[in-house]
Backbone as JSON, one array per atom type, in Angstrom:
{
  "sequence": "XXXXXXXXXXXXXXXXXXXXXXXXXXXXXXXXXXXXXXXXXXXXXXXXXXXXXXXXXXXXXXXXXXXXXXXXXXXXXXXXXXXXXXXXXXXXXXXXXXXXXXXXXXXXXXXXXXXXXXXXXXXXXXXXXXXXXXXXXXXXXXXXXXXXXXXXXXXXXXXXXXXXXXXXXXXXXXXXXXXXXXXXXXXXXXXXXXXXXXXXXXXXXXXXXXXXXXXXXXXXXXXXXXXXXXXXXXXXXXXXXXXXXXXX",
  "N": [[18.44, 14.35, -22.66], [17.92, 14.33, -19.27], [20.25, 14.23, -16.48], [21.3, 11.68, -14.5], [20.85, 10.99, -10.98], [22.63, 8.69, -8.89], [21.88, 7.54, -5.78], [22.96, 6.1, -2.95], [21.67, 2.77, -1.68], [21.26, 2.36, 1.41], [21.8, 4.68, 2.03], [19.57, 6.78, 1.39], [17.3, 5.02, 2.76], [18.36, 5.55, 5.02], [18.15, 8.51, 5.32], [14.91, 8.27, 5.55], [14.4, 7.2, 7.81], [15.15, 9.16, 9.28], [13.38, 11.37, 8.63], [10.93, 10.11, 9.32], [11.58, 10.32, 11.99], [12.2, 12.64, 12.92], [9.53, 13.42, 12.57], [8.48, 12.34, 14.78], [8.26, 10.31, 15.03], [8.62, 7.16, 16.5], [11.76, 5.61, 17.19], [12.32, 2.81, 16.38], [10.05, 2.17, 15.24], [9.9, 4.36, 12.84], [12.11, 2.67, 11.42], [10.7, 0.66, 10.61], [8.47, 1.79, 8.91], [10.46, 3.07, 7.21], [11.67, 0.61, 6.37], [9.84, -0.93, 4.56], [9.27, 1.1, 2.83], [11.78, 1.07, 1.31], [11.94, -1.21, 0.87], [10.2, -1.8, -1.35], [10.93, 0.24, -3.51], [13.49, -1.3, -3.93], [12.11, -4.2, -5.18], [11.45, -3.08, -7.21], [8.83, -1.48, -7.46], [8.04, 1.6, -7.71], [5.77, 3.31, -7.27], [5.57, 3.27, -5.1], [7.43, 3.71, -2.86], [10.04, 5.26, -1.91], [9.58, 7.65, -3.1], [7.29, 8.09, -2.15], [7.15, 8.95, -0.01], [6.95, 11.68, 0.5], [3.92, 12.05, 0.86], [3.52, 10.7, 3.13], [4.49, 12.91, 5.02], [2.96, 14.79, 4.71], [0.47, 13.37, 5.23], [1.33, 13.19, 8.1], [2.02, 15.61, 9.09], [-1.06, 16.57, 8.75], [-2.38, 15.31, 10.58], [-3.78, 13.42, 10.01], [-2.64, 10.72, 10.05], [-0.98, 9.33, 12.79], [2.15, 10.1, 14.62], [3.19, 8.44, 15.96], [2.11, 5.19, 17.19], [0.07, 3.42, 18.74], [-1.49, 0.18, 19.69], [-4.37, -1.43, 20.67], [-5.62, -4.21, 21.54], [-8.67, -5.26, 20.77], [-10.16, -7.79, 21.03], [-9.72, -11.07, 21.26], [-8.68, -14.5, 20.47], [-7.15, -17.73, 20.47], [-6.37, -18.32, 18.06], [-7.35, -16.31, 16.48], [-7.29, -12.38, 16.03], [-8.72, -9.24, 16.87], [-7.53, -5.95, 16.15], [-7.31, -2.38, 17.03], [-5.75, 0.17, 15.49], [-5.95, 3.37, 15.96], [-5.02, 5.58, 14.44], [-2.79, 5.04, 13.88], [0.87, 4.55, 12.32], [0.77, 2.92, 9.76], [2.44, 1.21, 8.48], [3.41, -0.02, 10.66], [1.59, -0.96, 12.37], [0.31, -2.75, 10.45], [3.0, -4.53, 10.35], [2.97, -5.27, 12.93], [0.77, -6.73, 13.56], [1.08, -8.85, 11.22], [2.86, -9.84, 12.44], [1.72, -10.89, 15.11], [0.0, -12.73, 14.05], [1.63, -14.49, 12.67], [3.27, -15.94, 15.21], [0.5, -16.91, 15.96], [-0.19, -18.62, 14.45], [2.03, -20.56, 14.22], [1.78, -22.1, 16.3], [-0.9, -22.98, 16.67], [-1.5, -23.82, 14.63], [-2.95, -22.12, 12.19], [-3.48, -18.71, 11.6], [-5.22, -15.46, 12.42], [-5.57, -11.96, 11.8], [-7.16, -9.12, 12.29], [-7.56, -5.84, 11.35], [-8.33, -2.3, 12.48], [-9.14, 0.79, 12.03], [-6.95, 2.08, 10.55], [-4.46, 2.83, 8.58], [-2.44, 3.98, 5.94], [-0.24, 1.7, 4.22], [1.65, 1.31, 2.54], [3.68, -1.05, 0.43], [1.44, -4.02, 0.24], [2.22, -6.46, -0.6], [4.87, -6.7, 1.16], [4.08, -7.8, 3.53], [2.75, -10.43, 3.81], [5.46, -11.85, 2.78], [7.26, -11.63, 4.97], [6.18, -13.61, 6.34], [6.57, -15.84, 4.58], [9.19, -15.73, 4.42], [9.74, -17.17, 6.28], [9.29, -19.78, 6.72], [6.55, -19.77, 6.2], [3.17, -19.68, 4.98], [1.49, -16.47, 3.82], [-1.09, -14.36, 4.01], [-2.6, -10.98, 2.85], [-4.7, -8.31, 2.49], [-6.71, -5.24, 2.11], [-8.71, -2.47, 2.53], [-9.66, 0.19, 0.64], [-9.59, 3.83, 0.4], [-12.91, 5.39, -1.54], [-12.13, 4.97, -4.87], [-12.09, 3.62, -7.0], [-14.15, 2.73, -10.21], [-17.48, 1.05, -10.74], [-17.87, -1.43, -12.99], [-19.45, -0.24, -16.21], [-19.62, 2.55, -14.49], [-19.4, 5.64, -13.4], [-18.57, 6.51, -10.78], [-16.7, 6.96, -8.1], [-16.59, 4.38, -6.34], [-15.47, 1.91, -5.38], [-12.44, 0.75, -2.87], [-8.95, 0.72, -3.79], [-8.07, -1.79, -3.15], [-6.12, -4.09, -2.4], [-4.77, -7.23, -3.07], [-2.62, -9.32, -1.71], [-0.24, -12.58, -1.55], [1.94, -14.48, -0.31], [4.51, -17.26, -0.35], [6.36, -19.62, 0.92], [9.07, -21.44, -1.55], [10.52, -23.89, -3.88], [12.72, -22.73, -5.04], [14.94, -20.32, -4.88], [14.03, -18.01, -3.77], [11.06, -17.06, -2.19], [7.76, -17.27, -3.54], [5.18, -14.8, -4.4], [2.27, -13.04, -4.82], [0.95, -9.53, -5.51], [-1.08, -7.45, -5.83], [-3.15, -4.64, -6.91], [-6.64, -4.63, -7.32], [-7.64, -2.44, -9.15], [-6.93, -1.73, -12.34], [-4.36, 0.28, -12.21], [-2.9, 2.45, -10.09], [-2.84, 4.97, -7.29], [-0.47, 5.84, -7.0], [1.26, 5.25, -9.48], [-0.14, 6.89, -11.15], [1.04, 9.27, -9.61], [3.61, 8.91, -10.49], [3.91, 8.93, -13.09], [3.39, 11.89, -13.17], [5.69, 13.23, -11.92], [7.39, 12.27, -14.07], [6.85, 13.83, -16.15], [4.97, 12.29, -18.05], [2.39, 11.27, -19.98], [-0.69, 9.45, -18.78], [-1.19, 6.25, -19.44], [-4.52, 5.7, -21.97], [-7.1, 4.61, -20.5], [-6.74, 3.85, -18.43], [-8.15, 5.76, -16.52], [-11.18, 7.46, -15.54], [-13.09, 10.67, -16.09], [-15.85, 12.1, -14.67], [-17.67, 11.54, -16.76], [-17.36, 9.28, -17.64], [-15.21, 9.32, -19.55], [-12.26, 9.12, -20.87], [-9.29, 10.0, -19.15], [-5.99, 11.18, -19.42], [-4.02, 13.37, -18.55], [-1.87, 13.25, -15.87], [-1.25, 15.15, -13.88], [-3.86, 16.58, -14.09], [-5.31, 14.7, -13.56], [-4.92, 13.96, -10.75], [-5.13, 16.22, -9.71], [-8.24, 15.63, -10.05], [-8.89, 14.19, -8.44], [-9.02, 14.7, -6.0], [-11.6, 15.95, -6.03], [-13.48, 13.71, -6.23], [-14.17, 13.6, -9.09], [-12.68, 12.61, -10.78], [-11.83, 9.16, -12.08], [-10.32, 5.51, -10.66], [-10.18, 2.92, -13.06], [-11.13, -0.57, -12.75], [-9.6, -3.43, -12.65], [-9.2, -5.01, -15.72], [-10.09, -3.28, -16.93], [-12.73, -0.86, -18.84], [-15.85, -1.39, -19.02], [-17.01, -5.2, -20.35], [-15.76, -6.11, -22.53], [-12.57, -6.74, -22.1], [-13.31, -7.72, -19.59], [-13.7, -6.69, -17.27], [-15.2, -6.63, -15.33], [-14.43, -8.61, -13.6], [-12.27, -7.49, -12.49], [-13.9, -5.59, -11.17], [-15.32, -7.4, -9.55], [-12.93, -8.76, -7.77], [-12.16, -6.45, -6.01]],
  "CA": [[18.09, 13.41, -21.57], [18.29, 14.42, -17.91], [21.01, 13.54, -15.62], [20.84, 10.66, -13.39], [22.06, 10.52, -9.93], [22.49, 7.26, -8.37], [22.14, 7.51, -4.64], [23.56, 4.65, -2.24], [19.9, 2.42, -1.18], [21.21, 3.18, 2.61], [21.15, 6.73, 2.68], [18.03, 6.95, 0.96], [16.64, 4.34, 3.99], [18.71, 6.38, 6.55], [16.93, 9.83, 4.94], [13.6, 7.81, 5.58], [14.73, 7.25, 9.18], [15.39, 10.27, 10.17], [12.12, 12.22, 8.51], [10.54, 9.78, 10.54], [11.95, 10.51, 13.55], [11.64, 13.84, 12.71], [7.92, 13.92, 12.63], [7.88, 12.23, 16.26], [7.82, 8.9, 15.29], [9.87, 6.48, 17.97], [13.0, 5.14, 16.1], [12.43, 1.68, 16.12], [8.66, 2.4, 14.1], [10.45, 4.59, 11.94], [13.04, 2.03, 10.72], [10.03, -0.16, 10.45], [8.07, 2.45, 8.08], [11.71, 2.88, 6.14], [11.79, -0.55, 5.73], [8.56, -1.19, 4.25], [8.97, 1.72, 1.77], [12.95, 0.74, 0.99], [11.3, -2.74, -0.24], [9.17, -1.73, -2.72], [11.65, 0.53, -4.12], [13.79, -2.53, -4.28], [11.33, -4.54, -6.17], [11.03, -2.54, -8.58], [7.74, -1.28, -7.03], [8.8, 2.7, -7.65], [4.76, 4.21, -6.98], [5.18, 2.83, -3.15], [8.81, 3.75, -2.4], [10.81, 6.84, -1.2], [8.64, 8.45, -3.73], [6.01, 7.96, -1.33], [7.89, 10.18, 1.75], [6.29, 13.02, 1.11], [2.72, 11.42, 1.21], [3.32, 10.67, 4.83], [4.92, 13.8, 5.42], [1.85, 15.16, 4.3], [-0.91, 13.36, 6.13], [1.03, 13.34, 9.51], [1.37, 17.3, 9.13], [-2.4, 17.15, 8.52], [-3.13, 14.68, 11.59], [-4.3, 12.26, 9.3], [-1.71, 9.75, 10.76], [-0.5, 9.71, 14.36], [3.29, 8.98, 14.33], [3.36, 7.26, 17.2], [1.31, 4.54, 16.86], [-0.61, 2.86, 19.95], [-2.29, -0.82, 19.05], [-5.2, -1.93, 20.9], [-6.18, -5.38, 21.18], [-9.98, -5.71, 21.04], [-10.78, -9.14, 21.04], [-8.92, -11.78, 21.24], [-8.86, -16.05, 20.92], [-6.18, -18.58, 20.23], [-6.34, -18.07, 16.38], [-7.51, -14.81, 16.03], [-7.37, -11.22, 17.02], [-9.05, -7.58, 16.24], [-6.73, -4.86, 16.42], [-7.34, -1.1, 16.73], [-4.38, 0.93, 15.35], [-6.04, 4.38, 16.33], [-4.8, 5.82, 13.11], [-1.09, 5.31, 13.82], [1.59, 4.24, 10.94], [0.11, 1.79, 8.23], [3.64, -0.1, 8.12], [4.0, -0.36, 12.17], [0.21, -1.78, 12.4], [0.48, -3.87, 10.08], [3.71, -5.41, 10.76], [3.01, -6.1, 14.26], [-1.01, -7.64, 13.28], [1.35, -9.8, 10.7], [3.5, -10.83, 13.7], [0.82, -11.5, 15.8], [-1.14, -13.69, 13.55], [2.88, -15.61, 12.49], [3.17, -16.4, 16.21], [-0.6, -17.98, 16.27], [0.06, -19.95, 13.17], [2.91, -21.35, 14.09], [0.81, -22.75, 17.76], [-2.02, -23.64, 16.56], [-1.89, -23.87, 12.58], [-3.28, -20.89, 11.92], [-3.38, -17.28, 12.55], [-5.63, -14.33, 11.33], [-5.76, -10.91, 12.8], [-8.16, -8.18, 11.3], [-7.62, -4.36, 11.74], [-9.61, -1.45, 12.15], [-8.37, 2.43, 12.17], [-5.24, 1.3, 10.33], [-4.02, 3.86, 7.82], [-1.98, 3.42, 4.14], [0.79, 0.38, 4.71], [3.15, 0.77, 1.63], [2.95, -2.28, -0.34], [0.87, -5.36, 0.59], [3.09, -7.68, -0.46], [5.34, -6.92, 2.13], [3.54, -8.52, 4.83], [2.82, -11.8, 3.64], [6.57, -12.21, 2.92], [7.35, -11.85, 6.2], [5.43, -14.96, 6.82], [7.23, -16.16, 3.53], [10.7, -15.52, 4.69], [10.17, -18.06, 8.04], [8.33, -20.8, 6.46], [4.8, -19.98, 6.52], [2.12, -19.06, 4.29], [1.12, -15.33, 4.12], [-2.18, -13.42, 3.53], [-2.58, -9.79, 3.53], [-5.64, -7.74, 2.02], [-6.83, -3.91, 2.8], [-9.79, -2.13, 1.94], [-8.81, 1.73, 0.66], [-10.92, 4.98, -0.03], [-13.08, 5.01, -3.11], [-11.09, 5.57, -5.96], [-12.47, 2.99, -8.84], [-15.46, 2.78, -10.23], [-17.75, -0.3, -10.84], [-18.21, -1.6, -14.67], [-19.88, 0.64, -16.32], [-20.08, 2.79, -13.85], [-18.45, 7.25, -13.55], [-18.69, 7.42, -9.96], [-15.41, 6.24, -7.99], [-17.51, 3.87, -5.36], [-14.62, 1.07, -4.61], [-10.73, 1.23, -3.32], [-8.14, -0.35, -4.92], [-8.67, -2.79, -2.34], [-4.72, -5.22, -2.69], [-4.55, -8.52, -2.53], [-0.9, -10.01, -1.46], [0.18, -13.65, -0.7], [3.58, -15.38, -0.37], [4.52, -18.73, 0.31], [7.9, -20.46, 0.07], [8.82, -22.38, -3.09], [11.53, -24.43, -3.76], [13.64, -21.6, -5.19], [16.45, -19.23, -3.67], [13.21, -17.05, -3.17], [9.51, -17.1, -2.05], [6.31, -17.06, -4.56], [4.53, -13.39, -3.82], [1.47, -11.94, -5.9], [0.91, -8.23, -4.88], [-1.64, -6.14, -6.74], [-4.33, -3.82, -6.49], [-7.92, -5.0, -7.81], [-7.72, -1.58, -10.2], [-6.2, -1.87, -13.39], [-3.18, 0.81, -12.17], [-2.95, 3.09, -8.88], [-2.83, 5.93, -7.69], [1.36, 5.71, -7.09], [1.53, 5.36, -10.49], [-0.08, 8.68, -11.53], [2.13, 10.29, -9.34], [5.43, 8.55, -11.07], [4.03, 9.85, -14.61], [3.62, 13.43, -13.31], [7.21, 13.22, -12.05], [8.53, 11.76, -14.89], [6.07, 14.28, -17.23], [4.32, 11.71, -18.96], [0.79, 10.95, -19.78], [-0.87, 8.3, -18.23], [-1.92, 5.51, -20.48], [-5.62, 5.79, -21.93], [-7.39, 3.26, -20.46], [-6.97, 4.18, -16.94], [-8.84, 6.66, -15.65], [-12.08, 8.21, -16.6], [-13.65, 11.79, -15.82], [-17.15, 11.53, -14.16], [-18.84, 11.5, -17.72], [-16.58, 7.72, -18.12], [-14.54, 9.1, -20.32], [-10.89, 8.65, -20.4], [-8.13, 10.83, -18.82], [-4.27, 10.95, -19.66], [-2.67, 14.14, -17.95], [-1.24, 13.24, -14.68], [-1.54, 16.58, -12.97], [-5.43, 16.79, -13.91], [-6.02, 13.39, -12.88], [-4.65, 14.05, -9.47], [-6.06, 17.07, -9.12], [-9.23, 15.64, -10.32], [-9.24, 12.37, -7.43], [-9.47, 15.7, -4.58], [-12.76, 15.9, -5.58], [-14.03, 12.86, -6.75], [-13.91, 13.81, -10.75], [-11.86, 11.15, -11.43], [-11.77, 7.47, -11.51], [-8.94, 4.22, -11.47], [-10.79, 1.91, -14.16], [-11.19, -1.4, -11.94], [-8.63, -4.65, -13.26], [-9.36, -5.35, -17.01], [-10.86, -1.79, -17.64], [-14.13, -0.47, -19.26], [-16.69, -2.82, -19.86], [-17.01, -6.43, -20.32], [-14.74, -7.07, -23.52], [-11.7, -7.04, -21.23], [-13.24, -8.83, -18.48], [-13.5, -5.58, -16.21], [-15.88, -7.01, -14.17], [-13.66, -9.39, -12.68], [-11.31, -6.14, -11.18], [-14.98, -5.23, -10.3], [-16.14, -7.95, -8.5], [-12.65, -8.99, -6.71], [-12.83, -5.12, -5.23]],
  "C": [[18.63, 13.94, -20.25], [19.42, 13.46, -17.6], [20.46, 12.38, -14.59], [21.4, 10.32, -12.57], [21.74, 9.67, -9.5], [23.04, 7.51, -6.72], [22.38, 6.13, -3.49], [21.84, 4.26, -1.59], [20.45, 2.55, 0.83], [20.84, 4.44, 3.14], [20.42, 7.12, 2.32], [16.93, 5.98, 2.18], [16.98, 5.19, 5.27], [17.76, 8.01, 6.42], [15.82, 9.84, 5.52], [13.37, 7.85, 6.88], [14.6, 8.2, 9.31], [14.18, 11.56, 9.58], [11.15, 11.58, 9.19], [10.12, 10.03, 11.57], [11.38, 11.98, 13.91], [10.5, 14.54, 13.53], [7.5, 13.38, 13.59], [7.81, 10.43, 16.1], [9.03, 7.99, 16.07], [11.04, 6.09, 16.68], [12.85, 3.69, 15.78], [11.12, 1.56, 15.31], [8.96, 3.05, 12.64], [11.42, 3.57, 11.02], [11.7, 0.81, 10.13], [9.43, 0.45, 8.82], [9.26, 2.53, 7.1], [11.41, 2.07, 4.97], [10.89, -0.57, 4.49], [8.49, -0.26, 2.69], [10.11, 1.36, 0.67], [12.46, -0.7, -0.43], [10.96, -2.32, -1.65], [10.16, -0.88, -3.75], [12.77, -0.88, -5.15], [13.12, -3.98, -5.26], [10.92, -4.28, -6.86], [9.61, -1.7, -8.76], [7.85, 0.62, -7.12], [7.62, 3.55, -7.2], [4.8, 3.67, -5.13], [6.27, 3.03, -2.01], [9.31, 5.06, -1.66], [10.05, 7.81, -2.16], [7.36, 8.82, -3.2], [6.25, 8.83, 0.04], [6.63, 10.95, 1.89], [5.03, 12.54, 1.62], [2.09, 11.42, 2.72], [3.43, 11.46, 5.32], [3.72, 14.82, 5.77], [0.67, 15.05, 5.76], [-0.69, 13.0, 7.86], [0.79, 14.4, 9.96], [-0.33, 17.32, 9.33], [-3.18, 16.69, 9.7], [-3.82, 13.15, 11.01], [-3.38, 10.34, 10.02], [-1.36, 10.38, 12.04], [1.3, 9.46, 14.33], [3.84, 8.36, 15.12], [2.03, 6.48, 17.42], [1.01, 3.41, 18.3], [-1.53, 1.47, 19.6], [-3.0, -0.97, 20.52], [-5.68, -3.4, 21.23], [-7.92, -5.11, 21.79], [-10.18, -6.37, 21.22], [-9.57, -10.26, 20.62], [-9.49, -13.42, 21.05], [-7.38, -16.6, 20.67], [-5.46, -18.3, 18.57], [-6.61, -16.8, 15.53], [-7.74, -13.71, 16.75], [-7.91, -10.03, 15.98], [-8.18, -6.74, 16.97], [-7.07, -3.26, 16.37], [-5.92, -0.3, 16.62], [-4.87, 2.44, 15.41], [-5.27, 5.58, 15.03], [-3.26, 6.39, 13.48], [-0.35, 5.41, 12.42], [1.15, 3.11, 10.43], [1.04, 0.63, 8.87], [4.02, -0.62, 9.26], [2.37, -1.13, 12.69], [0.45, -2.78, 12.22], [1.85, -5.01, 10.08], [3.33, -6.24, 11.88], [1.29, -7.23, 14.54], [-0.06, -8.88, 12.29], [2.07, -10.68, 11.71], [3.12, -11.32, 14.42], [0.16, -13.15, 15.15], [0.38, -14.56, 12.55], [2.64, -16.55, 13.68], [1.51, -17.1, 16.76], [-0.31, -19.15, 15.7], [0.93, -20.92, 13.43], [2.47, -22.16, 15.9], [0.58, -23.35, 17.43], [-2.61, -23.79, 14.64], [-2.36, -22.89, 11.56], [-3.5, -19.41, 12.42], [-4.39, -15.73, 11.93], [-6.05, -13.17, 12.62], [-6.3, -9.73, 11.78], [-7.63, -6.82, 12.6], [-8.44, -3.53, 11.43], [-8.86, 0.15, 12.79], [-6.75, 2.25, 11.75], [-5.2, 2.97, 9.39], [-2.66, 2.99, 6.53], [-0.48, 3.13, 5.1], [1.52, 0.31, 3.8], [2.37, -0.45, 0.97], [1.89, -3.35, 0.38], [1.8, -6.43, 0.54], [4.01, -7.92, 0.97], [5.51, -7.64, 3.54], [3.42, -10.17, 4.68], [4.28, -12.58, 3.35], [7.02, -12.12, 3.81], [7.39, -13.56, 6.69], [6.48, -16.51, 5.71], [8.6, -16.94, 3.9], [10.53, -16.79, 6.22], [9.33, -19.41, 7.67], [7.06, -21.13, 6.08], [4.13, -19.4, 4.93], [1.93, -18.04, 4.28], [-0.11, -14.87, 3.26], [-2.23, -11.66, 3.83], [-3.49, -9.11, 2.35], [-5.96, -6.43, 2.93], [-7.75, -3.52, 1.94], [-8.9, -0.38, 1.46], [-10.29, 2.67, 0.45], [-11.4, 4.82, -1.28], [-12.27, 5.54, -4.19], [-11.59, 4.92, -7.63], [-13.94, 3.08, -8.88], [-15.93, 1.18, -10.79], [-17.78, -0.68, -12.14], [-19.35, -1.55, -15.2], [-20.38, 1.77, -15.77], [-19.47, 4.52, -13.99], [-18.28, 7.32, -11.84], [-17.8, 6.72, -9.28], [-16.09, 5.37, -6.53], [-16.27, 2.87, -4.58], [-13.03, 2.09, -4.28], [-10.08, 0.44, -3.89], [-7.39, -1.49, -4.21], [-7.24, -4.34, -2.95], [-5.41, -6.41, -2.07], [-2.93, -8.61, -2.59], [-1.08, -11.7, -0.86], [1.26, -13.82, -1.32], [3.26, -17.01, 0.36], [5.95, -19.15, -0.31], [7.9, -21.4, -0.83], [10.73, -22.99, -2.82], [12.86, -23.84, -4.74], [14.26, -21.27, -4.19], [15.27, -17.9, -3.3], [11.62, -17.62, -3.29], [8.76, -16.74, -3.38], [6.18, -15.82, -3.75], [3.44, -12.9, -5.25], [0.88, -11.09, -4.75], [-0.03, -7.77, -5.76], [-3.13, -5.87, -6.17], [-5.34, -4.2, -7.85], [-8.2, -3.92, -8.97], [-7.16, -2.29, -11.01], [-4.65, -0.79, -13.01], [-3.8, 1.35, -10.13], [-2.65, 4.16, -8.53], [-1.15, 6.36, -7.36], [1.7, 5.83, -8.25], [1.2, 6.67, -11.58], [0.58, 9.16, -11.37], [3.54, 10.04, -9.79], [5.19, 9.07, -12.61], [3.7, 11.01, -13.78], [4.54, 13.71, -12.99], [7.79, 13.2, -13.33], [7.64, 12.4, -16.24], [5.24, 13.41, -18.05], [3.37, 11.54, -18.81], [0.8, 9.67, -19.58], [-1.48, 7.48, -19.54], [-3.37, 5.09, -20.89], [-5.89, 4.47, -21.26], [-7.15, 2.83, -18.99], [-7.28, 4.5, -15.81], [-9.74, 7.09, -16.34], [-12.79, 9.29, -15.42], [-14.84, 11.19, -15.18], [-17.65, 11.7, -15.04], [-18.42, 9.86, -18.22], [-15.64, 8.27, -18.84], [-13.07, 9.31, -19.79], [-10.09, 9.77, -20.21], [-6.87, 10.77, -18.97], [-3.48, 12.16, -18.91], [-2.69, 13.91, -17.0], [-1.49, 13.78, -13.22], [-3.13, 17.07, -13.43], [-6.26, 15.76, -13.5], [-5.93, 13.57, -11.21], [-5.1, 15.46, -8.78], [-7.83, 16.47, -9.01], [-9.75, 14.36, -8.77], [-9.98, 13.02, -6.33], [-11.1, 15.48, -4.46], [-13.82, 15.19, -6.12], [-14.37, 12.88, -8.46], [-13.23, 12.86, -11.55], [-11.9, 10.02, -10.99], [-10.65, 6.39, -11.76], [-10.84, 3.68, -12.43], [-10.33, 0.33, -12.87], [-9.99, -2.84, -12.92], [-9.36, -5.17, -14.96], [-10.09, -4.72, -18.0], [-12.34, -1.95, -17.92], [-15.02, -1.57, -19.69], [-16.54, -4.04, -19.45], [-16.02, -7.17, -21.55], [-13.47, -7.26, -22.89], [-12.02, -7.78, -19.65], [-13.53, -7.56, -17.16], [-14.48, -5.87, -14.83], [-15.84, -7.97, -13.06], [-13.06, -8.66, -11.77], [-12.39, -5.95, -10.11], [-15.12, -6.25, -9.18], [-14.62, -8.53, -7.45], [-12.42, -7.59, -5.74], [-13.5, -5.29, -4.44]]
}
């Protein structure tokens, strides 16, 4: 059995900070992005966490992200707003579209703010707890690239398209459901090819449908559309799969 080092959850957030910063992003966006990834670690969430660095590292190198992130307001009313995030940071978007649309809600009763040129936000949940954590209600949904396919279907047409809400409860903590409309994700591939293991049949299928288990051929295989998530209750209709399908 491998060793296991146990690193303090600060200096794994301060790490986060400062690759960040690094890559140009202001300091107070960076601690934001941290945050956001720190969480999910913390919840037990391990495909969305500091495991997720490089990811970003990745697609700001590539341009794919900006790391200084510029919002927009398009359109505006009392209750709602469109946002352009110009393809800044995911987790600095969407924080400040969840803060926006807190500060309506708490006006005028409600608040909803839609984005457009956003880029990948870490968990979902995150956001609606926000809203959670101060009293309120929270919604938070995101469309993604195709990645699943429809039931019965080989060709990866939807994304794995989260739903999140919170709402306070009369617990020492908020209600929160978080998940992605697939049956798994693609965070979770990449924590079995870390951790060597095959993925569990029943997850992914080749473009002939059929099913995939190694890790590192699934993720090679996503590059170029060869592979598919399986949508929330898998193949078919005897599990219901066409429910994943249709909330997708």
């Amino acid at each position: 059995m491998a060793d296991i080092t146990y690193v303090p959850v600060d200096v794994i957030q301060q790490f986060m900070i400062d690759v960040f910063e690094a890559l140009g992003t202001p300091p107070q966006d960076a601690r934001i992005c941290a945050e956001v990834l720190i969480t999910s670690d913390l919840r037990g969430i391990e495909s969305h966490g500091v495991g997720r660095l490089k990811y970003y590292y990745v697609r700001i190198k590539r341009g794919q992200h900006r790391p200084t992130t510029e919002i927009e307001v398009v359109k505006e009313t009392e209750t709602t707003a469109v946002l352009d995030g110009h393809h800044g940071m995911g987790h600095v978007i969407a924080h400040r579209a969840m803060r926006l649309a807190m500060d309506k809600a708490r006006r005028y009763g409600l608040g909803a703010v839609a984005v457009r040129n956003g880029t990948h936000f870490g968990i979902a949940g995150y956001y609606p707890l926000m809203a959670a954590q101060e009293g309120l209600i929270g919604l938070a949904v995101t469309n993604a690239r195709p990645s699943v396919v429809p039931t019965f279907g080989s060709e990866p047409m939807l994304g794995t398209n989260p739903i999140a809400f919170a709402a306070p409860s009369d617990m020492d903590y908020p209600f929160c459901f978080d998940a992605a409309t697939s049956i798994a994700q693609r965070g979770k591939i990449e924590v079995a090819a870390r951790a060597e293991k095959p993925v569990p049949p029943g997850w992914v299928v080749d473009a002939e449908g059929q099913p995939l288990t190694d890790p590192d051929q699934i993720l090679s295989a996503f590059g170029h559309a060869a592979a598919s998530l399986l949508p929330l209750g898998g193949a078919g209709e005897l599990y219901a799969g066409y429910k994943g399908y249709d909330l997708g």
